[in-house]
């Protein structure tokens, strides 16, 4: 097939219904794409021995399937519960068909017959064929009929359990009700937004805009405890059973496919390679950060004892609060002052300006009348490169009832050159007013996924479109983009307070010094999460709360929270399954990628555009390790991460 996709055809963005009938549109769009996928699969199975012809039909089938799978977005963001429920039902239908394809021996035979003669295929085409055959094997197509039937049942049950797990988290917003005086320490704008109800009490929810400032600035320790306990019991007890069932489905699936464990199955297609390598990585990072974490928690405990002389430990709900005090008192960084420089609207525009300058992109606002999205607060932009539209993005950044509770990028449309424009959606839950700086960092991080999705959506293969690299690499580009949210010159372009004053360079320098405090505790706490993710999947455990607490004690410097069941709201146990280690693994690579940039000129176009073209724009066209080596001129290493940890 042609190695270079056509660039002379300009596809239009997806035509969303706006104020129209979303229920009908979601159904018709998803069902229509499923029908197209079935039609193209029929062409694949028609018996052609011409590899380019077969793979062209398969590419169209995969494109239609991706379009159908995007229905999952509406289950997470649509304000109408009826649309969310219908999207869940449709997602089950899509995944059922995906499972059927993976177990279809006739379809497998059509591809297997091509493996001996790939005449007419370029490197990308051969890679598509290799990955497709690998996926069939991992689906169990070569197993006996009874095993394939059981794998089909397990897949369908796993989809339902995953949806239940996510829905239970999404729909369970908890809260505490406290007297107004217990908001001591909170910023004025927070207190103004949380006035007493008729009974004289204030409601604080577990949604992020309530939760994060309260745990950071609230000086009432027992109130922080109450809110942390509420947040760590979201979806308890219902998700405990759901998760146990989901883990059992995954373990049985891996066993039927011939793997020793689910992590071994899961890691086969990741950079890390094996389940044991995950366990080793968790221990390696935990050991590397242990000494620094112990020193940092000792500083926190010393500060806590000024308030409570009898304290003998720092609780999880103390960590943010006392870290903030240490940064304020020892590093002269006051988070309440810092946040005044980050009004939401300025940050959003600043992010667009920064990424536009860095990657040579243009962001053009799309009017609500033209974008026709699902909610009035969604902001849409066309993405341009060298005067040509290459994609569209939608920013859904504030909380509302029934919406996804965390921060993530969702595909709306996979980009296919000449066929469809890449569109991505950023779903977050930020305040509409002032942002904490760590929220600014999170926004930069998540936006990195959008940039990756659009830039890698310019090729011809659905298989390689967007964030299509190995799953334990996908966070690396986003983690690297966080660096621009820490640079004084970058922040000076948009961080201004109500008086119009630019954030001082000295304050940013202090923020950076203060940020170094806590790297050790962050690393070991992340490993406690990664250990849950890995060991919950690797070995059955009757009591996930007790075992999770054991892992918390083993890896973290913060003791488990009595009465908490955080695994029930740990959404990554679904989407990332045994792979939460991915965040730290990707951070190792992100630090190495960033070493290629000049910290005195983060916008230097030569290196920025090389990174854009050699890493981001490649999507899944090469193994992540090869993409990184092509950009760096050498294989990736731990050295930059180790140096960062030691700073």
mmCIF file of C-alpha atoms in Angstrom, residues 286-607:
data_model
loop_
_atom_site.group_PDB
_atom_site.id
_atom_site.type_symbol
_atom_site.label_atom_id
_atom_site.label_comp_id
_atom_site.label_asym_id
_atom_site.label_seq_id
_atom_site.Cartn_x
_atom_site.Cartn_y
_atom_site.Cartn_z
ATOM 1 C CA UNK A 286 10.370 1.902 46.277
ATOM 2 C CA UNK A 287 13.900 1.108 47.410
ATOM 3 C CA UNK A 288 15.382 4.081 45.525
ATOM 4 C CA UNK A 289 12.942 6.514 47.141
ATOM 5 C CA UNK A 290 12.720 4.961 50.617
ATOM 6 C CA UNK A 291 15.438 6.972 52.331
ATOM 7 C CA UNK A 292 14.306 10.289 50.897
ATOM 8 C CA UNK A 293 10.673 9.509 51.779
ATOM 9 C CA UNK A 294 11.647 8.746 55.376
ATOM 10 C CA UNK A 295 13.488 12.069 55.648
ATOM 11 C CA UNK A 296 10.524 13.965 54.236
ATOM 12 C CA UNK A 297 7.922 12.343 56.463
ATOM 13 C CA UNK A 298 10.143 13.105 59.465
ATOM 14 C CA UNK A 299 9.977 16.796 58.503
ATOM 15 C CA UNK A 300 6.178 16.568 58.232
ATOM 16 C CA UNK A 301 5.914 14.855 61.612
ATOM 17 C CA UNK A 302 8.112 17.469 63.245
ATOM 18 C CA UNK A 303 5.827 20.188 61.875
ATOM 19 C CA UNK A 304 2.706 18.316 62.927
ATOM 20 C CA UNK A 305 3.984 18.007 66.503
ATOM 21 C CA UNK A 306 3.923 21.788 66.796
ATOM 22 C CA UNK A 307 0.134 21.451 66.533
ATOM 23 C CA UNK A 308 -0.180 18.088 68.269
ATOM 24 C CA UNK A 309 2.782 17.245 70.549
ATOM 25 C CA UNK A 310 1.495 13.691 71.020
ATOM 26 C CA UNK A 311 1.536 12.883 67.272
ATOM 27 C CA UNK A 312 3.508 9.792 66.354
ATOM 28 C CA UNK A 313 2.634 9.537 62.655
ATOM 29 C CA UNK A 314 1.485 11.576 59.645
ATOM 30 C CA UNK A 315 -1.851 10.391 58.274
ATOM 31 C CA UNK A 316 -2.774 10.406 54.612
ATOM 32 C CA UNK A 317 -5.178 13.288 55.273
ATOM 33 C CA UNK A 318 -2.314 15.227 56.911
ATOM 34 C CA UNK A 319 0.074 14.880 53.993
ATOM 35 C CA UNK A 320 -1.142 17.691 51.735
ATOM 36 C CA UNK A 321 -1.832 20.054 54.624
ATOM 37 C CA UNK A 322 1.540 19.725 56.334
ATOM 38 C CA UNK A 323 3.409 19.632 53.034
ATOM 39 C CA UNK A 324 1.759 22.955 52.257
ATOM 40 C CA UNK A 325 2.821 24.360 55.656
ATOM 41 C CA UNK A 326 6.398 23.154 55.190
ATOM 42 C CA UNK A 327 6.547 24.766 51.770
ATOM 43 C CA UNK A 328 5.133 27.995 53.166
ATOM 44 C CA UNK A 329 7.323 28.149 56.275
ATOM 45 C CA UNK A 330 10.572 26.618 55.047
ATOM 46 C CA UNK A 331 10.494 27.520 51.347
ATOM 47 C CA UNK A 332 8.510 30.775 51.570
ATOM 48 C CA UNK A 333 5.833 29.483 49.179
ATOM 49 C CA UNK A 334 2.238 30.171 50.189
ATOM 50 C CA UNK A 335 -0.189 28.083 48.149
ATOM 51 C CA UNK A 336 -2.975 30.573 48.799
ATOM 52 C CA UNK A 337 -0.869 33.294 47.215
ATOM 53 C CA UNK A 338 0.228 31.040 44.377
ATOM 54 C CA UNK A 339 -3.341 30.191 43.381
ATOM 55 C CA UNK A 340 -4.227 33.880 42.906
ATOM 56 C CA UNK A 341 -2.056 33.824 39.780
ATOM 57 C CA UNK A 342 -4.065 31.018 38.189
ATOM 58 C CA UNK A 343 -7.634 32.037 37.331
ATOM 59 C CA UNK A 344 -9.087 29.227 35.251
ATOM 60 C CA UNK A 345 -9.793 31.196 32.060
ATOM 61 C CA UNK A 346 -6.255 32.599 31.968
ATOM 62 C CA UNK A 347 -4.751 29.171 32.513
ATOM 63 C CA UNK A 348 -6.784 27.622 29.722
ATOM 64 C CA UNK A 349 -5.762 30.307 27.241
ATOM 65 C CA UNK A 350 -2.177 30.193 28.474
ATOM 66 C CA UNK A 351 -2.059 26.452 27.900
ATOM 67 C CA UNK A 352 -3.219 26.919 24.317
ATOM 68 C CA UNK A 353 -0.665 29.656 23.712
ATOM 69 C CA UNK A 354 2.183 27.611 25.194
ATOM 70 C CA UNK A 355 1.436 24.410 23.298
ATOM 71 C CA UNK A 356 0.762 26.331 20.114
ATOM 72 C CA UNK A 357 4.150 27.995 20.275
ATOM 73 C CA UNK A 358 5.927 24.778 21.288
ATOM 74 C CA UNK A 359 4.523 22.494 18.604
ATOM 75 C CA UNK A 360 3.747 25.033 15.885
ATOM 76 C CA UNK A 361 -0.006 24.547 16.299
ATOM 77 C CA UNK A 362 -2.871 27.011 15.927
ATOM 78 C CA UNK A 363 -5.960 26.745 18.140
ATOM 79 C CA UNK A 364 -9.044 28.385 16.625
ATOM 80 C CA UNK A 365 -12.161 28.639 18.834
ATOM 81 C CA UNK A 366 -15.260 26.977 17.378
ATOM 82 C CA UNK A 367 -18.558 28.615 18.257
ATOM 83 C CA UNK A 368 -21.088 26.568 20.255
ATOM 84 C CA UNK A 369 -23.443 26.788 17.285
ATOM 85 C CA UNK A 370 -20.861 25.116 15.056
ATOM 86 C CA UNK A 371 -19.399 22.677 17.603
ATOM 87 C CA UNK A 372 -22.860 21.484 18.756
ATOM 88 C CA UNK A 373 -21.488 19.671 21.799
ATOM 89 C CA UNK A 374 -23.221 17.996 24.735
ATOM 90 C CA UNK A 375 -22.923 20.820 27.286
ATOM 91 C CA UNK A 376 -22.716 24.599 27.274
ATOM 92 C CA UNK A 377 -19.447 24.632 29.253
ATOM 93 C CA UNK A 378 -17.557 22.591 26.664
ATOM 94 C CA UNK A 379 -15.030 24.722 24.742
ATOM 95 C CA UNK A 380 -14.097 23.504 21.253
ATOM 96 C CA UNK A 381 -11.108 24.417 19.067
ATOM 97 C CA UNK A 382 -9.970 23.550 15.590
ATOM 98 C CA UNK A 383 -6.311 22.547 15.477
ATOM 99 C CA UNK A 384 -4.177 23.941 12.676
ATOM 100 C CA UNK A 385 -0.644 23.190 11.500
ATOM 101 C CA UNK A 386 1.008 25.324 8.833
ATOM 102 C CA UNK A 387 -2.343 26.830 7.902
ATOM 103 C CA UNK A 388 -4.167 23.512 7.523
ATOM 104 C CA UNK A 389 -6.798 22.111 9.887
ATOM 105 C CA UNK A 390 -5.548 18.804 11.290
ATOM 106 C CA UNK A 391 -8.038 18.141 14.086
ATOM 107 C CA UNK A 392 -10.574 19.364 16.612
ATOM 108 C CA UNK A 393 -10.521 19.227 20.419
ATOM 109 C CA UNK A 394 -13.229 19.656 23.050
ATOM 110 C CA UNK A 395 -12.451 20.768 26.619
ATOM 111 C CA UNK A 396 -15.018 19.619 29.221
ATOM 112 C CA UNK A 397 -13.241 20.810 32.340
ATOM 113 C CA UNK A 398 -15.733 21.391 35.182
ATOM 114 C CA UNK A 399 -17.669 18.989 37.436
ATOM 115 C CA UNK A 400 -21.380 18.283 37.188
ATOM 116 C CA UNK A 401 -23.758 15.605 38.318
ATOM 117 C CA UNK A 402 -23.305 12.226 36.638
ATOM 118 C CA UNK A 403 -20.006 13.181 34.981
ATOM 119 C CA UNK A 404 -16.708 11.274 35.078
ATOM 120 C CA UNK A 405 -14.969 12.222 38.341
ATOM 121 C CA UNK A 406 -11.290 12.267 37.452
ATOM 122 C CA UNK A 407 -9.144 13.664 34.626
ATOM 123 C CA UNK A 408 -8.665 11.882 31.315
ATOM 124 C CA UNK A 409 -8.527 12.270 27.552
ATOM 125 C CA UNK A 410 -11.133 10.396 25.505
ATOM 126 C CA UNK A 411 -11.111 9.693 21.785
ATOM 127 C CA UNK A 412 -14.096 11.031 19.890
ATOM 128 C CA UNK A 413 -12.747 10.301 16.396
ATOM 129 C CA UNK A 414 -9.540 8.534 15.379
ATOM 130 C CA UNK A 415 -7.828 10.500 12.639
ATOM 131 C CA UNK A 416 -7.452 8.760 9.263
ATOM 132 C CA UNK A 417 -5.811 10.758 6.466
ATOM 133 C CA UNK A 418 -8.362 11.781 3.869
ATOM 134 C CA UNK A 419 -11.202 9.990 5.689
ATOM 135 C CA UNK A 420 -11.842 11.499 9.098
ATOM 136 C CA UNK A 421 -10.474 14.315 11.223
ATOM 137 C CA UNK A 422 -9.009 13.393 14.630
ATOM 138 C CA UNK A 423 -11.109 14.698 17.504
ATOM 139 C CA UNK A 424 -10.335 14.322 21.188
ATOM 140 C CA UNK A 425 -12.097 15.286 24.391
ATOM 141 C CA UNK A 426 -10.440 16.385 27.622
ATOM 142 C CA UNK A 427 -12.610 15.527 30.632
ATOM 143 C CA UNK A 428 -11.593 17.104 33.953
ATOM 144 C CA UNK A 429 -13.167 18.511 37.122
ATOM 145 C CA UNK A 430 -11.482 21.840 37.812
ATOM 146 C CA UNK A 431 -12.759 24.863 39.660
ATOM 147 C CA UNK A 432 -14.291 27.637 37.584
ATOM 148 C CA UNK A 433 -12.375 30.166 39.670
ATOM 149 C CA UNK A 434 -8.821 29.984 40.981
ATOM 150 C CA UNK A 435 -6.755 26.859 40.367
ATOM 151 C CA UNK A 436 -4.133 25.258 42.588
ATOM 152 C CA UNK A 437 -0.796 25.034 40.819
ATOM 153 C CA UNK A 438 -0.907 21.236 40.911
ATOM 154 C CA UNK A 439 -4.201 21.475 39.009
ATOM 155 C CA UNK A 440 -2.426 23.599 36.407
ATOM 156 C CA UNK A 441 0.177 20.851 36.129
ATOM 157 C CA UNK A 442 -2.591 18.265 35.754
ATOM 158 C CA UNK A 443 -4.202 20.304 32.980
ATOM 159 C CA UNK A 444 -0.909 20.482 31.083
ATOM 160 C CA UNK A 445 -0.476 16.741 31.578
ATOM 161 C CA UNK A 446 -3.892 15.770 30.280
ATOM 162 C CA UNK A 447 -3.657 18.220 27.401
ATOM 163 C CA UNK A 448 -0.523 16.386 26.333
ATOM 164 C CA UNK A 449 -2.701 13.374 25.514
ATOM 165 C CA UNK A 450 -4.888 15.558 23.291
ATOM 166 C CA UNK A 451 -1.877 16.877 21.388
ATOM 167 C CA UNK A 452 -0.601 13.314 20.958
ATOM 168 C CA UNK A 453 -4.017 12.150 19.719
ATOM 169 C CA UNK A 454 -4.288 14.893 17.100
ATOM 170 C CA UNK A 455 -0.703 14.872 15.836
ATOM 171 C CA UNK A 456 -0.717 11.073 15.517
ATOM 172 C CA UNK A 457 -4.036 11.155 13.690
ATOM 173 C CA UNK A 458 -2.648 12.131 10.292
ATOM 174 C CA UNK A 459 -1.755 8.695 8.918
ATOM 175 C CA UNK A 460 -3.651 6.012 7.035
ATOM 176 C CA UNK A 461 -3.853 3.196 9.599
ATOM 177 C CA UNK A 462 -6.464 3.153 12.367
ATOM 178 C CA UNK A 463 -4.233 0.734 14.254
ATOM 179 C CA UNK A 464 -1.533 3.387 14.655
ATOM 180 C CA UNK A 465 -3.746 6.489 14.979
ATOM 181 C CA UNK A 466 -3.567 8.647 18.081
ATOM 182 C CA UNK A 467 -2.126 7.485 21.392
ATOM 183 C CA UNK A 468 -1.489 4.014 19.989
ATOM 184 C CA UNK A 469 1.878 3.188 21.533
ATOM 185 C CA UNK A 470 2.477 0.578 24.212
ATOM 186 C CA UNK A 471 0.272 1.404 27.169
ATOM 187 C CA UNK A 472 3.140 1.940 29.600
ATOM 188 C CA UNK A 473 4.529 4.684 27.354
ATOM 189 C CA UNK A 474 1.346 6.709 26.851
ATOM 190 C CA UNK A 475 1.880 8.846 29.962
ATOM 191 C CA UNK A 476 5.453 9.829 29.109
ATOM 192 C CA UNK A 477 4.672 12.628 26.620
ATOM 193 C CA UNK A 478 2.106 14.083 29.002
ATOM 194 C CA UNK A 479 4.417 13.897 31.975
ATOM 195 C CA UNK A 480 7.093 15.669 29.990
ATOM 196 C CA UNK A 481 4.700 18.482 29.081
ATOM 197 C CA UNK A 482 4.269 19.136 32.816
ATOM 198 C CA UNK A 483 7.764 20.652 32.758
ATOM 199 C CA UNK A 484 6.409 23.714 30.919
ATOM 200 C CA UNK A 485 4.031 24.364 33.829
ATOM 201 C CA UNK A 486 7.033 24.752 36.131
ATOM 202 C CA UNK A 487 9.113 27.156 34.062
ATOM 203 C CA UNK A 488 9.150 30.787 35.215
ATOM 204 C CA UNK A 489 9.361 32.226 31.694
ATOM 205 C CA UNK A 490 6.506 30.036 30.504
ATOM 206 C CA UNK A 491 4.292 30.830 33.486
ATOM 207 C CA UNK A 492 5.002 34.534 33.060
ATOM 208 C CA UNK A 493 3.112 34.397 29.753
ATOM 209 C CA UNK A 494 -0.244 33.739 31.447
ATOM 210 C CA UNK A 495 -0.014 33.600 35.264
ATOM 211 C CA UNK A 496 -1.329 36.932 36.564
ATOM 212 C CA UNK A 497 -3.282 37.865 39.670
ATOM 213 C CA UNK A 498 -6.372 40.040 39.940
ATOM 214 C CA UNK A 499 -4.248 43.176 39.941
ATOM 215 C CA UNK A 500 -2.669 42.153 36.638
ATOM 216 C CA UNK A 501 0.682 41.361 38.240
ATOM 217 C CA UNK A 502 2.726 38.586 36.634
ATOM 218 C CA UNK A 503 3.811 35.728 38.865
ATOM 219 C CA UNK A 504 7.297 36.658 40.167
ATOM 220 C CA UNK A 505 10.226 34.563 38.977
ATOM 221 C CA UNK A 506 11.410 34.322 42.593
ATOM 222 C CA UNK A 507 8.081 32.768 43.578
ATOM 223 C CA UNK A 508 8.322 30.209 40.793
ATOM 224 C CA UNK A 509 11.873 29.379 41.862
ATOM 225 C CA UNK A 510 10.572 28.857 45.378
ATOM 226 C CA UNK A 511 7.759 26.690 44.050
ATOM 227 C CA UNK A 512 10.290 24.535 42.246
ATOM 228 C CA UNK A 513 12.440 24.191 45.368
ATOM 229 C CA UNK A 514 9.360 23.379 47.403
ATOM 230 C CA UNK A 515 8.236 20.844 44.828
ATOM 231 C CA UNK A 516 11.425 18.900 45.338
ATOM 232 C CA UNK A 517 10.209 18.383 48.873
ATOM 233 C CA UNK A 518 7.812 15.465 48.697
ATOM 234 C CA UNK A 519 9.287 13.616 45.727
ATOM 235 C CA UNK A 520 10.248 10.710 47.938
ATOM 236 C CA UNK A 521 6.872 10.423 49.644
ATOM 237 C CA UNK A 522 5.168 10.766 46.249
ATOM 238 C CA UNK A 523 7.248 7.958 44.753
ATOM 239 C CA UNK A 524 6.623 5.473 47.552
ATOM 240 C CA UNK A 525 2.912 6.304 47.728
ATOM 241 C CA UNK A 526 2.688 5.754 43.968
ATOM 242 C CA UNK A 527 4.355 2.384 44.449
ATOM 243 C CA UNK A 528 1.753 1.459 47.060
ATOM 244 C CA UNK A 529 -0.915 2.127 44.420
ATOM 245 C CA UNK A 530 1.074 0.256 41.770
ATOM 246 C CA UNK A 531 1.477 -2.670 44.157
ATOM 247 C CA UNK A 532 -2.285 -2.841 44.679
ATOM 248 C CA UNK A 533 -2.790 -2.760 40.936
ATOM 249 C CA UNK A 534 -0.262 -5.553 40.385
ATOM 250 C CA UNK A 535 -0.842 -7.873 43.339
ATOM 251 C CA UNK A 536 -4.640 -7.645 43.306
ATOM 252 C CA UNK A 537 -4.444 -9.089 39.793
ATOM 253 C CA UNK A 538 -1.563 -11.499 40.325
ATOM 254 C CA UNK A 539 -2.919 -13.457 43.315
ATOM 255 C CA UNK A 540 -6.454 -13.851 44.745
ATOM 256 C CA UNK A 541 -7.151 -12.167 48.106
ATOM 257 C CA UNK A 542 -10.302 -12.641 50.148
ATOM 258 C CA UNK A 543 -10.069 -9.229 51.829
ATOM 259 C CA UNK A 544 -8.918 -6.505 49.441
ATOM 260 C CA UNK A 545 -9.100 -3.835 52.144
ATOM 261 C CA UNK A 546 -6.790 -5.741 54.477
ATOM 262 C CA UNK A 547 -4.349 -6.638 51.718
ATOM 263 C CA UNK A 548 -4.382 -3.097 50.377
ATOM 264 C CA UNK A 549 -3.565 -1.847 53.868
ATOM 265 C CA UNK A 550 -0.698 -4.325 54.048
ATOM 266 C CA UNK A 551 0.733 -3.015 50.784
ATOM 267 C CA UNK A 552 0.298 0.552 52.034
ATOM 268 C CA UNK A 553 2.385 -0.295 55.089
ATOM 269 C CA UNK A 554 4.979 -2.080 52.960
ATOM 270 C CA UNK A 555 5.586 0.677 50.426
ATOM 271 C CA UNK A 556 4.274 4.006 51.724
ATOM 272 C CA UNK A 557 5.374 6.146 54.649
ATOM 273 C CA UNK A 558 1.744 7.041 55.390
ATOM 274 C CA UNK A 559 -0.223 4.469 57.392
ATOM 275 C CA UNK A 560 -3.521 3.075 56.074
ATOM 276 C CA UNK A 561 -6.615 5.075 56.942
ATOM 277 C CA UNK A 562 -8.753 3.096 59.379
ATOM 278 C CA UNK A 563 -12.237 2.498 58.055
ATOM 279 C CA UNK A 564 -11.281 3.340 54.452
ATOM 280 C CA UNK A 565 -11.740 1.134 51.399
ATOM 281 C CA UNK A 566 -9.949 3.161 48.735
ATOM 282 C CA UNK A 567 -9.809 0.310 46.221
ATOM 283 C CA UNK A 568 -13.547 0.709 45.617
ATOM 284 C CA UNK A 569 -12.974 4.182 44.129
ATOM 285 C CA UNK A 570 -9.598 3.389 42.533
ATOM 286 C CA UNK A 571 -10.832 3.702 38.956
ATOM 287 C CA UNK A 572 -7.440 2.789 37.480
ATOM 288 C CA UNK A 573 -7.966 -0.787 38.684
ATOM 289 C CA UNK A 574 -10.383 -1.064 35.788
ATOM 290 C CA UNK A 575 -8.780 0.867 32.939
ATOM 291 C CA UNK A 576 -5.145 0.175 33.828
ATOM 292 C CA UNK A 577 -5.826 -3.230 35.423
ATOM 293 C CA UNK A 578 -2.418 -4.482 36.662
ATOM 294 C CA UNK A 579 -0.551 -1.624 35.004
ATOM 295 C CA UNK A 580 -0.698 1.358 37.361
ATOM 296 C CA UNK A 581 3.118 1.137 37.466
ATOM 297 C CA UNK A 582 2.798 2.833 34.064
ATOM 298 C CA UNK A 583 2.796 6.314 35.627
ATOM 299 C CA UNK A 584 6.202 5.921 37.228
ATOM 300 C CA UNK A 585 7.608 3.912 34.315
ATOM 301 C CA UNK A 586 6.532 6.684 31.965
ATOM 302 C CA UNK A 587 7.985 9.328 34.305
ATOM 303 C CA UNK A 588 11.379 7.665 34.015
ATOM 304 C CA UNK A 589 11.172 8.010 30.231
ATOM 305 C CA UNK A 590 9.663 11.506 30.418
ATOM 306 C CA UNK A 591 12.636 12.786 32.410
ATOM 307 C CA UNK A 592 14.943 11.303 29.795
ATOM 308 C CA UNK A 593 12.974 12.878 26.929
ATOM 309 C CA UNK A 594 13.112 16.259 28.654
ATOM 310 C CA UNK A 595 16.903 16.024 28.932
ATOM 311 C CA UNK A 596 17.059 16.789 25.194
ATOM 312 C CA UNK A 597 15.523 20.245 25.715
ATOM 313 C CA UNK A 598 17.443 23.395 26.625
ATOM 314 C CA UNK A 599 16.034 24.585 29.962
ATOM 315 C CA UNK A 600 17.080 28.126 29.048
ATOM 316 C CA UNK A 601 14.881 28.011 25.937
ATOM 317 C CA UNK A 602 12.071 25.499 26.213
ATOM 318 C CA UNK A 603 10.546 26.726 22.954
ATOM 319 C CA UNK A 604 13.620 26.124 20.775
ATOM 320 C CA UNK A 605 11.930 24.933 17.576
ATOM 321 C CA UNK A 606 14.562 22.488 16.367
ATOM 322 C CA UNK A 607 14.263 20.110 19.313
#
